[in-house]
CSV table of C-alpha atoms in Angstrom, one decimal:
chain,number,residue,atom,x,y,z
A,807,MET,CA,-89.8,270.3,-35.6
A,808,PRO,CA,-87.5,273.1,-36.9
A,809,ARG,CA,-89.2,275.9,-38.9
A,810,PRO,CA,-87.9,278.6,-41.1
A,811,PHE,CA,-86.7,281.7,-39.3
A,812,GLY,CA,-88.7,284.5,-40.9
A,813,THR,CA,-91.8,284.6,-43.1
A,814,GLY,CA,-90.4,283.8,-46.5
A,815,THR,CA,-92.3,281.9,-49.1
A,816,ARG,CA,-89.6,279.3,-49.4
A,817,GLY,CA,-87.7,277.4,-46.7
A,818,TYR,CA,-84.6,275.3,-47.3
A,819,GLN,CA,-84.1,272.5,-44.8
A,820,ALA,CA,-81.5,269.8,-44.4
A,821,ARG,CA,-81.7,266.8,-42.0
A,822,GLU,CA,-78.4,265.3,-41.2
A,823,ASP,CA,-77.0,262.4,-39.1
A,824,ALA,CA,-73.6,262.4,-37.4
A,825,ARG,CA,-71.4,259.5,-36.5
A,826,GLY,CA,-68.1,259.4,-34.7
A,827,LYS,CA,-65.7,257.5,-32.6
A,828,PRO,CA,-63.9,258.2,-29.3
A,829,GLY,CA,-60.4,259.3,-29.1
A,830,LYS,CA,-57.8,261.3,-27.2
A,831,GLN,CA,-59.6,264.6,-27.8
A,832,ASN,CA,-62.7,263.2,-26.1
A,833,ARG,CA,-60.7,262.6,-22.9
A,834,LEU,CA,-59.4,266.1,-23.1
A,835,LEU,CA,-63.0,267.4,-23.3
A,836,LEU,CA,-63.9,265.4,-20.1
A,837,ALA,CA,-60.9,267.0,-18.3
A,838,ARG,CA,-61.9,270.5,-19.4
A,839,ALA,CA,-65.4,269.7,-18.1
A,840,GLY,CA,-63.9,269.2,-14.6
A,841,ILE,CA,-64.1,265.4,-14.4
A,842,PRO,CA,-61.2,264.0,-12.3
A,843,ALA,CA,-58.4,262.1,-14.0
A,844,LYS,CA,-59.2,258.9,-12.0
A,845,LEU,CA,-62.8,258.9,-13.2
A,846,ILE,CA,-61.7,259.6,-16.8
A,847,LEU,CA,-59.4,256.5,-16.6
A,848,VAL,CA,-62.3,254.4,-15.3
A,849,ILE,CA,-64.5,255.6,-18.2
A,850,ARG,CA,-61.8,254.9,-20.7
A,851,GLN,CA,-61.2,251.4,-19.3
A,852,PHE,CA,-65.0,250.8,-19.3
A,853,HIS,CA,-65.1,251.5,-23.1
A,854,ASP,CA,-61.8,250.0,-24.2
A,855,GLY,CA,-62.1,246.6,-25.7
A,856,MET,CA,-65.9,246.7,-26.2
A,857,ARG,CA,-67.3,243.7,-28.0
A,858,ALA,CA,-70.7,242.8,-29.3
A,859,ARG,CA,-72.5,240.3,-31.5
A,860,VAL,CA,-75.8,240.5,-33.4
A,861,ARG,CA,-78.6,238.0,-34.1
A,862,MET,CA,-78.7,237.0,-37.8
A,863,ASP,CA,-81.7,236.4,-40.0
A,864,ASP,CA,-81.6,232.7,-39.3
A,865,GLY,CA,-81.8,233.3,-35.5
A,866,GLU,CA,-78.2,232.5,-34.8
A,867,LEU,CA,-75.8,234.9,-33.1
A,868,SER,CA,-72.7,236.2,-35.0
A,869,ASP,CA,-69.2,235.9,-33.8
A,870,TRP,CA,-68.0,238.5,-31.3
A,871,PHE,CA,-66.5,241.6,-32.8
A,872,PHE,CA,-64.9,244.8,-31.4
A,873,VAL,CA,-66.9,248.0,-31.2
A,874,THR,CA,-64.7,251.0,-31.9
A,875,GLN,CA,-67.3,253.7,-32.4
A,876,ALA,CA,-69.7,255.6,-30.2
A,877,VAL,CA,-70.6,254.8,-26.6
A,878,ARG,CA,-72.4,251.8,-25.0
A,879,GLN,CA,-76.0,251.5,-26.2
A,880,GLY,CA,-78.4,251.4,-23.3
A,881,CYS,CA,-75.8,252.5,-20.7
A,882,VAL,CA,-77.0,255.1,-18.2
A,883,LEU,CA,-73.6,256.8,-18.6
A,884,SER,CA,-73.9,257.3,-22.4
A,885,PRO,CA,-76.3,260.2,-22.4
A,886,LEU,CA,-74.1,262.2,-20.0
A,887,LEU,CA,-71.0,261.6,-22.0
A,888,PHE,CA,-72.7,262.6,-25.2
A,889,ASN,CA,-74.1,265.8,-23.6
A,890,ILE,CA,-70.6,266.8,-22.4
A,891,PHE,CA,-69.1,266.1,-25.8
A,892,PHE,CA,-71.8,267.9,-27.7
A,893,ALA,CA,-71.7,271.0,-25.4
A,894,GLU,CA,-68.1,271.5,-26.5
A,895,VAL,CA,-69.0,271.1,-30.1
A,896,LEU,CA,-71.9,273.6,-29.7
A,897,GLU,CA,-69.5,276.2,-28.3
A,898,VAL,CA,-67.4,276.0,-31.5
A,899,PHE,CA,-70.6,276.1,-33.6
A,900,VAL,CA,-71.6,279.3,-31.9
A,901,ILE,CA,-68.2,280.9,-32.6
A,902,ARG,CA,-68.2,279.9,-36.2
A,903,PHE,CA,-71.7,281.0,-36.8
A,904,SER,CA,-71.1,284.3,-35.0
A,905,GLU,CA,-68.4,285.1,-37.5
A,906,ASP,CA,-70.9,285.1,-40.3
A,907,ASP,CA,-73.8,287.5,-39.8
A,908,VAL,CA,-75.7,286.0,-42.8
A,909,VAL,CA,-75.6,282.5,-41.3
A,910,LEU,CA,-76.4,283.7,-37.8
A,911,ARG,CA,-79.6,285.5,-39.1
A,912,SER,CA,-80.7,282.3,-40.8
A,913,LEU,CA,-80.5,280.1,-37.8
A,914,VAL,CA,-83.7,278.7,-36.2
A,915,CYS,CA,-85.0,281.1,-33.6
A,916,VAL,CA,-86.0,279.8,-30.2
A,917,GLU,CA,-88.5,282.4,-29.1
A,918,GLU,CA,-88.2,281.8,-25.4
A,919,GLY,CA,-85.7,284.4,-24.0
A,920,ASN,CA,-85.0,285.9,-27.4
A,921,THR,CA,-84.2,289.5,-26.7
A,922,GLU,CA,-84.2,290.5,-30.3
A,923,ALA,CA,-87.9,289.8,-30.5
A,924,GLY,CA,-88.4,292.4,-27.8
A,925,GLY,CA,-86.3,294.9,-29.4
A,926,GLY,CA,-83.3,294.4,-27.1
A,927,LYS,CA,-79.7,293.7,-27.9
A,928,GLU,CA,-78.8,290.1,-28.7
A,929,THR,CA,-76.7,288.3,-26.0
A,930,PRO,CA,-74.3,285.4,-26.4
A,931,LEU,CA,-77.0,283.2,-24.7
A,932,ASP,CA,-79.4,284.0,-27.4
A,933,ARG,CA,-76.9,282.8,-30.0
A,934,VAL,CA,-76.5,279.5,-28.1
A,935,ARG,CA,-80.2,279.1,-28.0
A,936,ARG,CA,-80.4,279.5,-31.7
A,937,ALA,CA,-77.8,276.8,-32.3
A,938,TRP,CA,-79.5,274.5,-29.8
A,939,GLY,CA,-82.8,275.0,-31.7
A,940,MET,CA,-81.6,272.9,-34.6
A,941,LEU,CA,-79.8,270.1,-32.7
A,942,TYR,CA,-81.3,267.0,-31.3
A,943,ALA,CA,-78.8,264.2,-30.3
A,944,ASP,CA,-77.1,263.1,-33.5
A,945,ASP,CA,-79.9,264.3,-35.7
A,946,THR,CA,-79.8,267.9,-36.8
A,947,GLY,CA,-82.5,269.9,-38.6
A,948,VAL,CA,-80.9,273.0,-40.4
A,949,VAL,CA,-83.3,275.6,-41.8
A,950,SER,CA,-82.4,278.5,-44.0
A,951,ARG,CA,-84.2,281.0,-46.2
A,952,SER,CA,-81.9,280.5,-49.2
A,953,ALA,CA,-80.0,277.6,-50.7
A,954,GLU,CA,-76.7,279.6,-50.6
A,955,GLU,CA,-77.1,280.2,-46.8
A,956,LEU,CA,-77.9,276.6,-46.2
A,957,ALA,CA,-74.8,275.5,-48.1
A,958,ARG,CA,-72.7,277.9,-45.9
A,959,MET,CA,-74.2,276.5,-42.8
A,960,MET,CA,-73.7,272.9,-43.8
A,961,THR,CA,-70.1,273.6,-44.6
A,962,ILE,CA,-69.5,275.0,-41.1
A,963,ILE,CA,-71.2,272.0,-39.6
A,964,VAL,CA,-69.3,269.4,-41.6
A,965,GLU,CA,-65.9,271.1,-40.9
A,966,VAL,CA,-66.6,271.5,-37.1
A,967,PHE,CA,-67.8,267.9,-36.8
A,968,GLY,CA,-64.6,266.8,-38.6
A,969,GLU,CA,-62.4,268.7,-36.1
A,970,PHE,CA,-64.0,266.6,-33.3
A,971,GLY,CA,-63.7,263.3,-35.1
A,972,LEU,CA,-67.3,263.2,-36.2
A,973,THR,CA,-68.5,262.5,-39.8
A,974,VAL,CA,-71.7,263.8,-41.3
A,975,SER,CA,-73.3,260.9,-43.1
A,976,GLU,CA,-73.7,262.1,-46.7
A,977,LYS,CA,-76.0,259.1,-47.5
A,978,LYS,CA,-78.4,259.9,-44.6
A,979,THR,CA,-78.4,263.7,-45.1
A,980,GLU,CA,-81.3,265.0,-47.2
A,981,THR,CA,-82.4,268.4,-48.4
A,982,LEU,CA,-86.0,269.7,-48.7
A,983,LEU,CA,-87.4,272.8,-50.4
A,984,MET,CA,-90.4,273.9,-48.4
A,985,ARG,CA,-92.8,275.9,-50.6
A,986,ALA,CA,-96.0,277.8,-50.0
A,987,LYS,CA,-99.1,276.3,-51.4
A,988,ASP,CA,-99.9,277.7,-54.9
A,989,LYS,CA,-102.8,280.1,-54.9
A,990,PRO,CA,-105.5,279.5,-57.6
A,991,THR,CA,-105.2,281.9,-60.4
A,992,THR,CA,-106.7,282.3,-63.9
A,993,THR,CA,-103.2,282.3,-65.4
A,994,SER,CA,-101.0,279.3,-66.1
A,995,GLN,CA,-99.3,277.6,-63.2
A,996,PRO,CA,-95.8,279.0,-62.3
A,997,ALA,CA,-92.8,277.0,-63.4
A,998,PRO,CA,-91.5,274.6,-60.8
A,999,PRO,CA,-88.3,275.8,-58.9
A,1000,PRO,CA,-85.0,274.5,-60.0
A,1001,PRO,CA,-83.5,271.4,-58.3
A,1002,LEU,CA,-82.1,272.1,-54.8
A,1003,THR,CA,-78.3,271.3,-55.0
A,1004,ILE,CA,-76.5,271.6,-51.7
A,1005,GLU,CA,-72.7,270.9,-51.5
A,1006,ALA,CA,-70.7,271.3,-48.4
A,1007,ALA,CA,-67.0,270.5,-47.8
A,1008,GLY,CA,-66.9,267.9,-50.6
A,1009,GLN,CA,-70.3,266.4,-49.8
A,1010,LYS,CA,-73.4,266.6,-52.0
A,1011,TYR,CA,-76.8,265.9,-50.6
A,1012,ALA,CA,-79.8,264.4,-52.3
A,1013,GLN,CA,-83.1,266.3,-52.5
A,1014,THR,CA,-86.3,264.7,-51.3
A,1015,ALA,CA,-90.0,265.7,-51.2
A,1016,GLU,CA,-90.5,264.5,-47.7
A,1017,PHE,CA,-88.6,262.9,-44.8
A,1018,ARG,CA,-89.2,261.9,-41.2
A,1019,TYR,CA,-87.5,264.1,-38.5
A,1020,LEU,CA,-87.8,263.2,-34.8
A,1021,GLY,CA,-90.8,261.0,-35.7
A,1022,GLY,CA,-92.7,263.6,-37.6
A,1023,LEU,CA,-93.3,263.7,-41.4
A,1024,VAL,CA,-91.9,266.9,-43.0
A,1025,ASN,CA,-92.9,267.6,-46.6
A,1026,GLU,CA,-92.3,270.3,-49.1
A,1027,HIS,CA,-95.7,271.9,-48.7
A,1028,GLY,CA,-95.9,271.8,-44.9
A,1029,ASP,CA,-99.1,269.8,-45.1
A,1030,LEU,CA,-99.9,267.8,-42.0
A,1031,THR,CA,-102.7,265.7,-43.5
A,1032,ARG,CA,-100.7,262.5,-43.9
A,1033,GLU,CA,-99.1,262.9,-40.5
A,1034,ILE,CA,-102.4,263.4,-38.8
A,1035,ASN,CA,-103.9,260.4,-40.6
A,1036,TYR,CA,-100.9,258.3,-39.7
A,1037,ARG,CA,-101.1,259.1,-36.0
A,1038,SER,CA,-104.9,258.7,-36.0
A,1039,ARG,CA,-104.6,255.1,-37.5
A,1040,GLY,CA,-102.0,254.3,-34.9
A,1041,ALA,CA,-104.2,255.5,-32.0
A,1042,TRP,CA,-107.2,253.5,-33.3
A,1043,ALA,CA,-104.9,250.4,-33.6
A,1044,CYS,CA,-103.9,250.7,-30.0
A,1045,LEU,CA,-107.5,251.3,-28.9
A,1046,ARG,CA,-108.6,248.1,-30.6
A,1047,ARG,CA,-105.7,246.2,-29.2
A,1048,TYR,CA,-106.1,247.2,-25.6
A,1049,GLY,CA,-109.8,248.0,-25.6
A,1050,ARG,CA,-110.7,245.2,-23.1
A,1051,GLU,CA,-108.1,246.5,-20.7
A,1052,LEU,CA,-109.2,250.1,-21.0
A,1053,PHE,CA,-112.9,249.7,-20.7
A,1054,ASP,CA,-115.0,247.7,-18.2
A,1055,ARG,CA,-117.6,245.6,-19.9
A,1056,PRO,CA,-120.2,243.3,-18.3
């Protein structure tokens, strides 16, 4: 799970989801990656004219319809194609982020190999690792120390995705203000922070108190109690279900 870069009392996080469709630019990316033209043609023909149908609520299958977005679900080739495509997108991310020192300092820091942590000079590889630290397939966790920096980062992300034919889902993108737990004092409680309003490239994202990211529950106080209880109940349910298979009993 991404975490704020630094030790501030507030962290601003956005979880976003990207969707896109193949096109001519994708074929050019494969060529730049060194894939032979004949193999690119085979891949293209493999995806052209894709059709699918879904099972309805009544159990019946729908009519066949054409699939014009994304790659084949469940195909062993799909993860490789996605990685090649996203590697190109990542290179553009690094360039755009590097042009803005404020944004670059706000990125998630992957500690492994981070020369800055050891007092050394930052390398281009360190910047790539920072960008990779927030990406996971088509789900991205963006963390910043201020709302303004988060808006700048999201603007870059939306614009770069658009250049590659991808669209950031405004409906599925949520923002979260992560706050430190209030310390007990004799004075009155501090006023709640203002609403978190993040706008990027014409999109406006809804604020939430919690969301699930990569299967884990993230909330505004960073409290893991609910997540631990949820996983504990799941473990007990599995134990009760498969107890006879797990333990030998006379």
